[in-house]
PDB file of C-alpha atoms in Angstrom:
ATOM      1  CA  MET Z  17     261.488 240.555  25.402  1.00 40.00           C
ATOM      2  CA  SER Z  18     258.978 243.201  26.417  1.00 49.00           C
ATOM      3  CA  GLU Z  19     260.206 246.532  27.700  1.00 74.00           C
ATOM      4  CA  LYS Z  20     260.330 247.124  31.417  1.00 82.00           C
ATOM      5  CA  LYS Z  21     257.502 249.090  32.923  1.00 90.00           C
ATOM      6  CA  MET Z  22     258.482 252.498  34.232  1.00 93.00           C
ATOM      7  CA  ILE Z  23     257.650 254.076  37.567  1.00 95.00           C
ATOM      8  CA  SER Z  24     257.679 257.845  38.037  1.00 96.00           C
ATOM      9  CA  ILE Z  25     258.698 259.138  41.461  1.00 96.00           C
ATOM     10  CA  VAL Z  26     257.678 262.692  42.331  1.00 96.00           C
ATOM     11  CA  THR Z  27     259.292 264.605  45.194  1.00 95.00           C
ATOM     12  CA  PRO Z  28     258.122 268.207  45.773  1.00 94.00           C
ATOM     13  CA  CYS Z  29     260.901 270.442  47.108  1.00 93.00           C
ATOM     14  CA  TYR Z  30     261.133 273.765  48.882  1.00 91.00           C
ATOM     15  CA  ASN Z  31     264.376 274.664  50.652  1.00 90.00           C
ATOM     16  CA  GLU Z  32     265.412 271.013  51.054  1.00 89.00           C
ATOM     17  CA  GLU Z  33     269.093 271.418  50.164  1.00 90.00           C
ATOM     18  CA  GLU Z  34     270.171 269.398  53.198  1.00 90.00           C
ATOM     19  CA  ASN Z  35     267.965 266.408  52.303  1.00 91.00           C
ATOM     20  CA  ILE Z  36     268.395 266.120  48.512  1.00 93.00           C
ATOM     21  CA  ASP Z  37     271.494 263.909  48.475  1.00 93.00           C
ATOM     22  CA  GLU Z  38     270.112 261.375  50.952  1.00 93.00           C
ATOM     23  CA  LEU Z  39     266.734 261.423  49.213  1.00 94.00           C
ATOM     24  CA  TYR Z  40     268.338 260.677  45.841  1.00 94.00           C
ATOM     25  CA  GLN Z  41     270.552 257.910  47.236  1.00 94.00           C
ATOM     26  CA  ARG Z  42     267.769 256.161  49.146  1.00 95.00           C
ATOM     27  CA  ILE Z  43     265.391 256.254  46.167  1.00 95.00           C
ATOM     28  CA  ALA Z  44     268.111 254.925  43.856  1.00 94.00           C
ATOM     29  CA  ALA Z  45     268.928 252.131  46.314  1.00 95.00           C
ATOM     30  CA  VAL Z  46     265.281 251.088  46.570  1.00 95.00           C
ATOM     31  CA  MET Z  47     264.668 251.175  42.829  1.00 94.00           C
ATOM     32  CA  ALA Z  48     267.798 249.052  42.239  1.00 93.00           C
ATOM     33  CA  THR Z  49     265.980 246.201  44.001  1.00 93.00           C
ATOM     34  CA  LEU Z  50     262.882 246.452  41.763  1.00 93.00           C
ATOM     35  CA  PRO Z  51     262.522 245.186  38.173  1.00 93.00           C
ATOM     36  CA  TYR Z  52     261.373 248.553  36.806  1.00 94.00           C
ATOM     37  CA  ASP Z  53     262.872 251.537  35.065  1.00 94.00           C
ATOM     38  CA  TYR Z  54     262.191 254.824  36.794  1.00 94.00           C
ATOM     39  CA  GLU Z  55     262.297 258.578  36.502  1.00 95.00           C
ATOM     40  CA  HIS Z  56     262.717 260.828  39.525  1.00 96.00           C
ATOM     41  CA  ILE Z  57     260.872 264.136  39.088  1.00 96.00           C
ATOM     42  CA  CYS Z  58     261.787 266.904  41.520  1.00 95.00           C
ATOM     43  CA  ILE Z  59     259.508 269.943  41.374  1.00 95.00           C
ATOM     44  CA  ASP Z  60     260.977 272.955  43.147  1.00 94.00           C
ATOM     45  CA  ASN Z  61     258.648 275.625  44.524  1.00 92.00           C
ATOM     46  CA  ALA Z  62     261.047 278.566  44.054  1.00 90.00           C
ATOM     47  CA  SER Z  63     263.509 277.584  46.787  1.00 91.00           C
ATOM     48  CA  THR Z  64     265.680 280.339  48.231  1.00 90.00           C
ATOM     49  CA  ASP Z  65     268.592 278.066  49.184  1.00 89.00           C
ATOM     50  CA  GLY Z  66     270.800 275.787  47.073  1.00 90.00           C
ATOM     51  CA  THR Z  67     268.153 273.134  46.380  1.00 92.00           C
ATOM     52  CA  VAL Z  68     267.873 273.823  42.638  1.00 93.00           C
ATOM     53  CA  LYS Z  69     271.631 273.979  42.170  1.00 93.00           C
ATOM     54  CA  ARG Z  70     272.135 270.625  43.895  1.00 94.00           C
ATOM     55  CA  ILE Z  71     269.352 268.915  41.915  1.00 94.00           C
ATOM     56  CA  LYS Z  72     270.882 270.221  38.669  1.00 94.00           C
ATOM     57  CA  GLU Z  73     274.240 268.738  39.671  1.00 93.00           C
ATOM     58  CA  LEU Z  74     272.602 265.361  40.298  1.00 94.00           C
ATOM     59  CA  ALA Z  75     270.625 265.634  37.042  1.00 93.00           C
ATOM     60  CA  ALA Z  76     273.868 266.188  35.111  1.00 94.00           C
ATOM     61  CA  GLN Z  77     275.184 262.888  36.497  1.00 93.00           C
ATOM     62  CA  ASP Z  78     271.968 260.868  36.272  1.00 93.00           C
ATOM     63  CA  LYS Z  79     269.497 261.473  33.433  1.00 93.00           C
ATOM     64  CA  ARG Z  80     266.761 259.748  35.421  1.00 94.00           C
ATOM     65  CA  ILE Z  81     266.664 262.869  37.606  1.00 95.00           C
ATOM     66  CA  LYS Z  82     264.289 265.449  36.137  1.00 95.00           C
ATOM     67  CA  LEU Z  83     263.666 268.918  37.469  1.00 95.00           C
ATOM     68  CA  ILE Z  84     260.794 271.383  37.173  1.00 95.00           C
ATOM     69  CA  VAL Z  85     261.477 274.828  38.647  1.00 95.00           C
ATOM     70  CA  ASN Z  86     258.375 276.899  39.391  1.00 94.00           C
ATOM     71  CA  ALA Z  87     258.346 280.596  38.533  1.00 93.00           C
ATOM     72  CA  ARG Z  88     257.228 281.336  42.099  1.00 92.00           C
ATOM     73  CA  ASN Z  89     256.024 279.462  45.149  1.00 91.00           C
ATOM     74  CA  PHE Z  90     252.633 278.059  44.089  1.00 91.00           C
ATOM     75  CA  GLY Z  91     252.008 276.344  47.417  1.00 86.00           C
ATOM     76  CA  HIS Z  92     252.128 272.841  48.800  1.00 86.00           C
ATOM     77  CA  ILE Z  93     248.800 271.833  47.219  1.00 88.00           C
ATOM     78  CA  LYS Z  94     249.249 272.811  43.579  1.00 90.00           C
ATOM     79  CA  SER Z  95     252.900 271.960  43.010  1.00 92.00           C
ATOM     80  CA  PRO Z  96     252.844 268.182  43.769  1.00 92.00           C
ATOM     81  CA  TYR Z  97     249.562 267.770  41.886  1.00 93.00           C
ATOM     82  CA  TYR Z  98     251.069 269.426  38.812  1.00 93.00           C
ATOM     83  CA  ALA Z  99     254.205 267.276  38.945  1.00 94.00           C
ATOM     84  CA  ILE Z 100     252.139 264.090  39.103  1.00 94.00           C
ATOM     85  CA  GLN Z 101     250.427 265.121  35.884  1.00 93.00           C
ATOM     86  CA  GLN Z 102     253.832 265.543  34.185  1.00 93.00           C
ATOM     87  CA  SER Z 103     254.863 261.952  34.928  1.00 93.00           C
ATOM     88  CA  ASN Z 104     255.287 259.398  32.138  1.00 91.00           C
ATOM     89  CA  GLY Z 105     255.435 256.132  34.059  1.00 92.00           C
ATOM     90  CA  ASP Z 106     252.985 253.249  34.189  1.00 94.00           C
ATOM     91  CA  ALA Z 107     252.560 254.299  37.818  1.00 95.00           C
ATOM     92  CA  CYS Z 108     253.501 257.436  39.746  1.00 96.00           C
ATOM     93  CA  ILE Z 109     254.737 257.530  43.342  1.00 96.00           C
ATOM     94  CA  LEU Z 110     254.518 260.716  45.423  1.00 95.00           C
ATOM     95  CA  ILE Z 111     256.696 261.057  48.525  1.00 94.00           C
ATOM     96  CA  ALA Z 112     257.887 264.065  50.513  1.00 90.00           C
ATOM     97  CA  SER Z 113     261.445 265.282  50.039  1.00 90.00           C
ATOM     98  CA  ASP Z 114     261.954 265.893  53.774  1.00 87.00           C
ATOM     99  CA  LEU Z 115     262.356 262.117  54.330  1.00 87.00           C
ATOM    100  CA  GLN Z 116     259.358 261.963  56.667  1.00 86.00           C
ATOM    101  CA  ASP Z 117     257.846 259.643  54.051  1.00 88.00           C
ATOM    102  CA  PRO Z 118     260.599 256.973  54.074  1.00 91.00           C
ATOM    103  CA  PRO Z 119     261.592 256.088  50.469  1.00 93.00           C
ATOM    104  CA  GLU Z 120     261.753 252.438  51.528  1.00 93.00           C
ATOM    105  CA  MET Z 121     257.924 252.444  51.470  1.00 93.00           C
ATOM    106  CA  ILE Z 122     258.182 252.399  47.675  1.00 95.00           C
ATOM    107  CA  VAL Z 123     258.653 248.621  47.834  1.00 95.00           C
ATOM    108  CA  GLU Z 124     255.340 248.218  49.703  1.00 94.00           C
ATOM    109  CA  PHE Z 125     253.571 250.579  47.305  1.00 95.00           C
ATOM    110  CA  VAL Z 126     254.751 248.553  44.315  1.00 95.00           C
ATOM    111  CA  LYS Z 127     253.687 245.247  45.928  1.00 95.00           C
ATOM    112  CA  LYS Z 128     250.139 246.565  46.340  1.00 95.00           C
ATOM    113  CA  TRP Z 129     250.187 247.833  42.744  1.00 95.00           C
ATOM    114  CA  GLU Z 130     251.302 244.423  41.493  1.00 94.00           C
ATOM    115  CA  GLU Z 131     248.366 242.927  43.399  1.00 94.00           C
ATOM    116  CA  GLY Z 132     246.047 245.003  41.220  1.00 93.00           C
ATOM    117  CA  PHE Z 133     245.377 248.159  43.247  1.00 94.00           C
ATOM    118  CA  LYS Z 134     245.332 251.322  41.163  1.00 95.00           C
ATOM    119  CA  THR Z 135     245.683 253.587  44.215  1.00 95.00           C
ATOM    120  CA  VAL Z 136     247.902 252.991  47.245  1.00 95.00           C
ATOM    121  CA  LEU Z 137     248.117 255.478  50.113  1.00 94.00           C
ATOM    122  CA  ALA Z 138     250.531 255.753  53.031  1.00 92.00           C
ATOM    123  CA  VAL Z 139     248.786 256.138  56.389  1.00 90.00           C
ATOM    124  CA  LYS Z 140     250.386 257.019  59.710  1.00 85.00           C
ATOM    125  CA  PRO Z 141     248.640 255.451  62.719  1.00 78.00           C
ATOM    126  CA  GLU Z 142     251.770 256.436  64.654  1.00 74.00           C
ATOM    127  CA  SER Z 143     254.088 259.418  64.451  1.00 70.00           C
ATOM    128  CA  GLU Z 144     257.155 260.812  66.180  1.00 67.00           C
ATOM    129  CA  GLU Z 145     255.833 264.377  65.808  1.00 66.00           C
ATOM    130  CA  SER Z 146     254.472 266.239  68.843  1.00 68.00           C
ATOM    131  CA  SER Z 147     251.640 264.392  70.549  1.00 73.00           C
ATOM    132  CA  LEU Z 148     249.403 267.480  70.441  1.00 74.00           C
ATOM    133  CA  MET Z 149     249.801 267.942  66.692  1.00 73.00           C
ATOM    134  CA  PHE Z 150     249.263 264.228  66.074  1.00 72.00           C
ATOM    135  CA  PHE Z 151     246.081 264.317  68.188  1.00 78.00           C
ATOM    136  CA  LEU Z 152     244.762 267.342  66.282  1.00 78.00           C
ATOM    137  CA  ARG Z 153     245.469 265.672  62.937  1.00 77.00           C
ATOM    138  CA  LYS Z 154     243.705 262.452  63.946  1.00 78.00           C
ATOM    139  CA  SER Z 155     240.732 264.429  65.267  1.00 81.00           C
ATOM    140  CA  TYR Z 156     240.486 266.300  61.975  1.00 79.00           C
ATOM    141  CA  TYR Z 157     240.609 263.085  59.946  1.00 77.00           C
ATOM    142  CA  ARG Z 158     237.850 261.567  62.082  1.00 81.00           C
ATOM    143  CA  LEU Z 159     235.714 264.686  61.638  1.00 80.00           C
ATOM    144  CA  ILE Z 160     236.102 264.961  57.879  1.00 78.00           C
ATOM    145  CA  THR Z 161     235.497 261.219  57.450  1.00 78.00           C
ATOM    146  CA  LYS Z 162     232.173 261.549  59.257  1.00 80.00           C
ATOM    147  CA  ILE Z 163     230.923 264.594  57.339  1.00 80.00           C
ATOM    148  CA  SER Z 164     232.335 263.785  53.884  1.00 80.00           C
ATOM    149  CA  GLU Z 165     230.019 262.675  51.087  1.00 79.00           C
ATOM    150  CA  VAL Z 166     232.531 259.951  50.138  1.00 81.00           C
ATOM    151  CA  ALA Z 167     234.482 257.590  52.381  1.00 79.00           C
ATOM    152  CA  LEU Z 168     237.941 259.075  52.988  1.00 82.00           C
ATOM    153  CA  VAL Z 169     241.090 257.297  54.129  1.00 85.00           C
ATOM    154  CA  GLN Z 170     241.925 258.308  57.701  1.00 82.00           C
ATOM    155  CA  ASN Z 171     245.470 259.417  58.580  1.00 82.00           C
ATOM    156  CA  ALA Z 172     246.581 259.457  54.931  1.00 85.00           C
ATOM    157  CA  THR Z 173     249.672 261.604  54.394  1.00 84.00           C
ATOM    158  CA  GLY Z 174     249.196 262.134  50.653  1.00 85.00           C
ATOM    159  CA  ALA Z 175     252.152 259.908  49.810  1.00 91.00           C
ATOM    160  CA  GLY Z 176     251.354 256.861  47.713  1.00 93.00           C
ATOM    161  CA  LEU Z 177     251.260 255.202  44.327  1.00 96.00           C
ATOM    162  CA  PHE Z 178     248.827 256.025  41.521  1.00 96.00           C
ATOM    163  CA  ASP Z 179     248.336 253.951  38.398  1.00 95.00           C
ATOM    164  CA  ARG Z 180     248.468 255.547  34.944  1.00 95.00           C
ATOM    165  CA  VAL Z 181     244.683 255.143  34.716  1.00 95.00           C
ATOM    166  CA  VAL Z 182     244.271 257.319  37.810  1.00 94.00           C
ATOM    167  CA  ILE Z 183     246.698 259.942  36.477  1.00 94.00           C
ATOM    168  CA  ASP Z 184     244.741 260.189  33.209  1.00 93.00           C
ATOM    169  CA  ILE Z 185     241.505 260.715  35.166  1.00 93.00           C
ATOM    170  CA  LEU Z 186     243.146 263.462  37.260  1.00 91.00           C
ATOM    171  CA  ARG Z 187     244.239 265.254  34.088  1.00 90.00           C
ATOM    172  CA  ASN Z 188     240.663 265.270  32.798  1.00 90.00           C
ATOM    173  CA  ILE Z 189     239.225 266.572  36.086  1.00 87.00           C
ATOM    174  CA  ASP Z 190     241.109 269.872  35.691  1.00 80.00           C
ATOM    175  CA  ASP Z 191     240.790 270.965  39.316  1.00 84.00           C
ATOM    176  CA  PRO Z 192     242.816 274.171  39.938  1.00 85.00           C
ATOM    177  CA  TYR Z 193     243.013 273.667  43.723  1.00 87.00           C
ATOM    178  CA  PRO Z 194     242.388 270.016  44.642  1.00 86.00           C
ATOM    179  CA  TYR Z 195     242.181 268.258  47.976  1.00 86.00           C
ATOM    180  CA  PHE Z 196     244.247 265.422  46.547  1.00 87.00           C
ATOM    181  CA  ARG Z 197     243.533 262.748  49.162  1.00 86.00           C
ATOM    182  CA  GLY Z 198     239.804 263.332  48.841  1.00 85.00           C
ATOM    183  CA  LEU Z 199     239.933 263.443  45.051  1.00 87.00           C
ATOM    184  CA  LEU Z 200     241.503 259.983  44.956  1.00 89.00           C
ATOM    185  CA  CYS Z 201     238.631 258.651  47.065  1.00 87.00           C
ATOM    186  CA  GLU Z 202     236.051 260.338  44.833  1.00 88.00           C
ATOM    187  CA  ILE Z 203     237.450 258.569  41.766  1.00 89.00           C
ATOM    188  CA  GLY Z 204     236.222 255.353  43.347  1.00 86.00           C
ATOM    189  CA  PHE Z 205     238.921 252.733  42.735  1.00 92.00           C
ATOM    190  CA  PRO Z 206     239.652 250.445  45.724  1.00 92.00           C
ATOM    191  CA  ILE Z 207     242.463 251.946  47.797  1.00 92.00           C
ATOM    192  CA  ALA Z 208     245.192 249.905  49.473  1.00 93.00           C
ATOM    193  CA  THR Z 209     246.980 251.377  52.488  1.00 92.00           C
ATOM    194  CA  VAL Z 210     250.542 251.075  53.739  1.00 92.00           C
ATOM    195  CA  PRO Z 211     250.840 251.960  57.453  1.00 90.00           C
ATOM    196  CA  PHE Z 212     254.083 253.407  58.786  1.00 86.00           C
ATOM    197  CA  LYS Z 213     255.404 255.327  61.765  1.00 82.00           C
ATOM    198  CA  GLN Z 214     256.292 258.789  60.573  1.00 78.00           C
ATOM    199  CA  PRO Z 215     259.783 259.815  61.724  1.00 76.00           C
ATOM    200  CA  ARG Z 216     260.765 263.265  62.903  1.00 72.00           C
ATOM    201  CA  ARG Z 217     262.345 265.645  60.424  1.00 69.00           C
ATOM    202  CA  GLN Z 218     266.116 265.277  60.838  1.00 69.00           C
ATOM    203  CA  ARG Z 219     267.325 268.264  58.809  1.00 67.00           C
ATOM    204  CA  GLY Z 220     265.830 271.519  57.646  1.00 59.00           C
ATOM    205  CA  VAL Z 221     262.754 273.344  58.886  1.00 66.00           C
ATOM    206  CA  THR Z 222     259.152 272.274  58.357  1.00 66.00           C
ATOM    207  CA  LYS Z 223     257.250 274.461  55.904  1.00 62.00           C
ATOM    208  CA  ASN Z 224     253.897 273.847  57.583  1.00 67.00           C
ATOM    209  CA  ASN Z 225     252.438 276.610  59.713  1.00 67.00           C
ATOM    210  CA  PHE Z 226     249.006 277.503  61.045  1.00 69.00           C
ATOM    211  CA  TYR Z 227     247.899 279.024  57.733  1.00 71.00           C
ATOM    212  CA  THR Z 228     248.974 276.097  55.532  1.00 76.00           C
ATOM    213  CA  LEU Z 229     247.391 273.558  57.891  1.00 75.00           C
ATOM    214  CA  TYR Z 230     244.189 275.612  58.119  1.00 77.00           C
ATOM    215  CA  ASP Z 231     244.133 276.001  54.340  1.00 78.00           C
ATOM    216  CA  ILE Z 232     244.304 272.286  53.598  1.00 78.00           C
ATOM    217  CA  GLY Z 233     241.920 271.516  56.461  1.00 79.00           C
ATOM    218  CA  MET Z 234     239.229 273.877  55.159  1.00 81.00           C
ATOM    219  CA  LEU Z 235     239.885 272.718  51.591  1.00 82.00           C
ATOM    220  CA  GLY Z 236     239.034 269.155  52.581  1.00 81.00           C
ATOM    221  CA  ILE Z 237     235.772 270.287  54.186  1.00 82.00           C
ATOM    222  CA  THR Z 238     234.575 272.686  51.472  1.00 82.00           C
ATOM    223  CA  ASN Z 239     235.476 270.300  48.624  1.00 80.00           C
ATOM    224  CA  HIS Z 240     233.864 267.200  50.081  1.00 78.00           C
ATOM    225  CA  SER Z 241     231.033 268.150  52.425  1.00 81.00           C
ATOM    226  CA  LYS Z 242     227.869 270.273  52.505  1.00 82.00           C
ATOM    227  CA  VAL Z 243     227.281 269.435  56.174  1.00 84.00           C
ATOM    228  CA  PRO Z 244     228.516 272.837  57.528  1.00 85.00           C
ATOM    229  CA  LEU Z 245     226.098 274.694  55.231  1.00 84.00           C
ATOM    230  CA  ARG Z 246     223.198 272.512  56.308  1.00 84.00           C
ATOM    231  CA  LEU Z 247     224.128 272.873  59.983  1.00 84.00           C
ATOM    232  CA  MET Z 248     224.026 276.632  59.481  1.00 85.00           C
ATOM    233  CA  ALA Z 249     220.523 276.425  58.018  1.00 84.00           C
ATOM    234  CA  MET Z 250     219.251 274.131  60.770  1.00 86.00           C
ATOM    235  CA  SER Z 251     220.909 276.231  63.478  1.00 84.00           C
ATOM    236  CA  GLY Z 252     219.257 279.324  62.031  1.00 82.00           C
ATOM    237  CA  PHE Z 253     215.806 277.735  62.269  1.00 83.00           C
ATOM    238  CA  PHE Z 254     216.512 276.499  65.806  1.00 86.00           C
ATOM    239  CA  LEU Z 255     217.819 279.853  67.066  1.00 83.00           C
ATOM    240  CA  ALA Z 256     214.890 281.694  65.480  1.00 82.00           C
ATOM    241  CA  PHE Z 257     212.462 279.364  67.257  1.00 84.00           C
ATOM    242  CA  LEU Z 258     214.388 279.723  70.544  1.00 83.00           C
ATOM    243  CA  SER Z 259     214.370 283.505  70.258  1.00 81.00           C
ATOM    244  CA  LEU Z 260     210.619 283.518  69.626  1.00 83.00           C
ATOM    245  CA  LEU Z 261     210.048 281.229  72.619  1.00 85.00           C
ATOM    246  CA  VAL Z 262     212.175 283.382  74.962  1.00 81.00           C
ATOM    247  CA  ALA Z 263     210.456 286.539  73.723  1.00 80.00           C
ATOM    248  CA  PHE Z 264     207.047 285.002  74.419  1.00 84.00           C
ATOM    249  CA  MET Z 265     208.143 283.934  77.931  1.00 82.00           C
ATOM    250  CA  PHE Z 266     209.356 287.434  78.728  1.00 78.00           C
ATOM    251  CA  PHE Z 267     206.125 288.886  77.364  1.00 80.00           C
ATOM    252  CA  VAL Z 268     204.021 286.617  79.603  1.00 82.00           C
ATOM    253  CA  ALA Z 269     206.225 287.336  82.624  1.00 79.00           C
ATOM    254  CA  LYS Z 270     205.822 291.063  82.069  1.00 75.00           C
ATOM    255  CA  LEU Z 271     202.027 290.757  81.810  1.00 80.00           C
ATOM    256  CA  LEU Z 272     201.807 288.683  85.002  1.00 79.00           C
ATOM    257  CA  PHE Z 273     204.302 290.710  87.036  1.00 79.00           C
ATOM    258  CA  TRP Z 274     203.959 294.144  85.482  1.00 75.00           C
ATOM    259  CA  ASP Z 275     205.252 296.174  88.418  1.00 74.00           C
ATOM    260  CA  SER Z 276     207.977 293.839  89.721  1.00 72.00           C
ATOM    261  CA  PHE Z 277     209.440 292.236  86.558  1.00 70.00           C
ATOM    262  CA  GLN Z 278     212.494 294.086  85.238  1.00 71.00           C
ATOM    263  CA  LEU Z 279     214.426 292.726  82.250  1.00 66.00           C
ATOM    264  CA  GLY Z 280     217.632 294.684  82.815  1.00 68.00           C
ATOM    265  CA  THR Z 281     220.445 295.300  80.302  1.00 69.00           C
ATOM    266  CA  ALA Z 282     222.517 292.153  80.967  1.00 69.00           C
ATOM    267  CA  PRO Z 283     220.286 289.718  79.004  1.00 74.00           C
ATOM    268  CA  ILE Z 284     220.090 292.209  76.140  1.00 77.00           C
ATOM    269  CA  LEU Z 285     223.880 292.611  75.935  1.00 78.00           C
ATOM    270  CA  ILE Z 286     224.457 288.857  76.223  1.00 77.00           C
ATOM    271  CA  GLY Z 287     221.923 288.217  73.475  1.00 78.00           C
ATOM    272  CA  ILE Z 288     223.489 290.832  71.185  1.00 81.00           C
ATOM    273  CA  PHE Z 289     227.018 289.430  71.600  1.00 84.00           C
ATOM    274  CA  PHE Z 290     225.829 285.808  71.285  1.00 83.00           C
ATOM    275  CA  PHE Z 291     223.916 286.334  68.067  1.00 82.00           C
ATOM    276  CA  GLY Z 292     226.670 288.591  66.718  1.00 84.00           C
ATOM    277  CA  ALA Z 293     229.230 285.805  67.272  1.00 84.00           C
ATOM    278  CA  ILE Z 294     226.948 283.227  65.652  1.00 85.00           C
ATOM    279  CA  GLN Z 295     226.448 285.464  62.616  1.00 85.00           C
ATOM    280  CA  ALA Z 296     230.184 286.131  62.290  1.00 87.00           C
ATOM    281  CA  PHE Z 297     230.911 282.384  62.457  1.00 86.00           C
ATOM    282  CA  PHE Z 298     228.265 281.553  59.862  1.00 87.00           C
ATOM    283  CA  ILE Z 299     229.480 284.306  57.534  1.00 89.00           C
ATOM    284  CA  GLY Z 300     233.046 282.989  57.900  1.00 88.00           C
ATOM    285  CA  VAL Z 301     232.005 279.440  56.945  1.00 87.00           C
ATOM    286  CA  LEU Z 302     229.983 280.782  54.036  1.00 88.00           C
ATOM    287  CA  GLY Z 303     233.020 282.830  52.987  1.00 87.00           C
ATOM    288  CA  GLU Z 304     235.161 279.679  52.833  1.00 87.00           C
ATOM    289  CA  TYR Z 305     232.721 278.097  50.391  1.00 88.00           C
ATOM    290  CA  ILE Z 306     232.539 281.293  48.323  1.00 89.00           C
ATOM    291  CA  GLY Z 307     236.350 281.437  48.275  1.00 87.00           C
ATOM    292  CA  SER Z 308     236.450 277.843  47.039  1.00 84.00           C
ATOM    293  CA  ILE Z 309     233.991 278.701  44.263  1.00 86.00           C
ATOM    294  CA  HIS Z 310     236.065 281.778  43.349  1.00 85.00           C
ATOM    295  CA  THR Z 311     239.194 279.639  43.015  1.00 82.00           C
ATOM    296  CA  GLN Z 312     237.388 277.157  40.759  1.00 83.00           C
ATOM    297  CA  VAL Z 313     235.874 279.873  38.561  1.00 84.00           C
ATOM    298  CA  ARG Z 314     239.189 281.686  37.963  1.00 83.00           C
ATOM    299  CA  LYS Z 315     240.754 278.529  36.458  1.00 81.00           C
ATOM    300  CA  MET Z 316     244.286 279.759  37.041  1.00 85.00           C
ATOM    301  CA  PRO Z 317     247.080 277.341  36.036  1.00 86.00           C
ATOM    302  CA  LEU Z 318     248.331 274.970  38.692  1.00 88.00           C
ATOM    303  CA  VAL Z 319     251.923 276.059  38.129  1.00 90.00           C
ATOM    304  CA  VAL Z 320     253.885 278.332  35.798  1.00 91.00           C
ATOM    305  CA  GLU Z 321     257.274 276.793  35.009  1.00 92.00           C
ATOM    306  CA  LEU Z 322     260.525 278.734  35.002  1.00 91.00           C
ATOM    307  CA  GLU Z 323     262.575 275.891  33.505  1.00 92.00           C
ATOM    308  CA  ARG Z 324     262.820 272.131  33.014  1.00 93.00           C
ATOM    309  CA  VAL Z 325     265.845 269.834  33.119  1.00 91.00           C
ATOM    310  CA  ASN Z 326     266.197 266.365  31.508  1.00 88.00           C
ATOM    311  CA  PHE Z 327     262.654 266.226  30.094  1.00 84.00           C
TER     312      PHE Z 327
END
């Protein structure tokens, strides 16, 4: 008889001590219903609570549990991407350790994989998070889909299944700071989607804040679209033409009404502040692209490991 295929399950962790036991149990229960061997890779981003200790206790009881401990917190973008590349399965599944990506979706991921899809992504057309945040996320996905050079999957959470072929391609790309959801679309394989309603976090505190959300939002734009740069160029031409037209109109008005026409300081001040704001905005956008180039050029490692368990 041929050996069973193996599925790697990756769960990035940072201060998820309260969720680890339930995460482990629910993944084990799901995999018990599937005809595959599996490994469960937890990558810890230098947690400050008892997350690492608890994972080590589980790993001592179950050799399918593997642990990578990062030397420091390398961020929510690099750490999962690195763990995926360390997987050994015929397919790799990425889900969040906070249980907002229900482990029961693994069954749906595997069904799509068995149908022949090399990439399967979870999408959330509905969510139990705050309505404002959900609206902002959907608006962002619509925006980036319209301006991206490749068709992106709207409302994708990043969770999903990736065939070994896809993992090998990701290893060869060698991107030190990837927008993972966009990178999967750039590879070009047909992508299956699994819709779900994202539940609220039950335990622990979300690690997302304004900076992390802004970081991944700008990363998606700078990595997959030149539209902002081209809008800057076109806006520059338009504003230069508008300025020339207004200047000519004022010049004519002054010639025709030499004694009565007074420009005043208000239009001058408004013009100075307006063009100053436009320049600051354009420089900021340009800086994001330069920062992205700087990150690529440095070629720093995705993660530096402190230790491994059960590898």
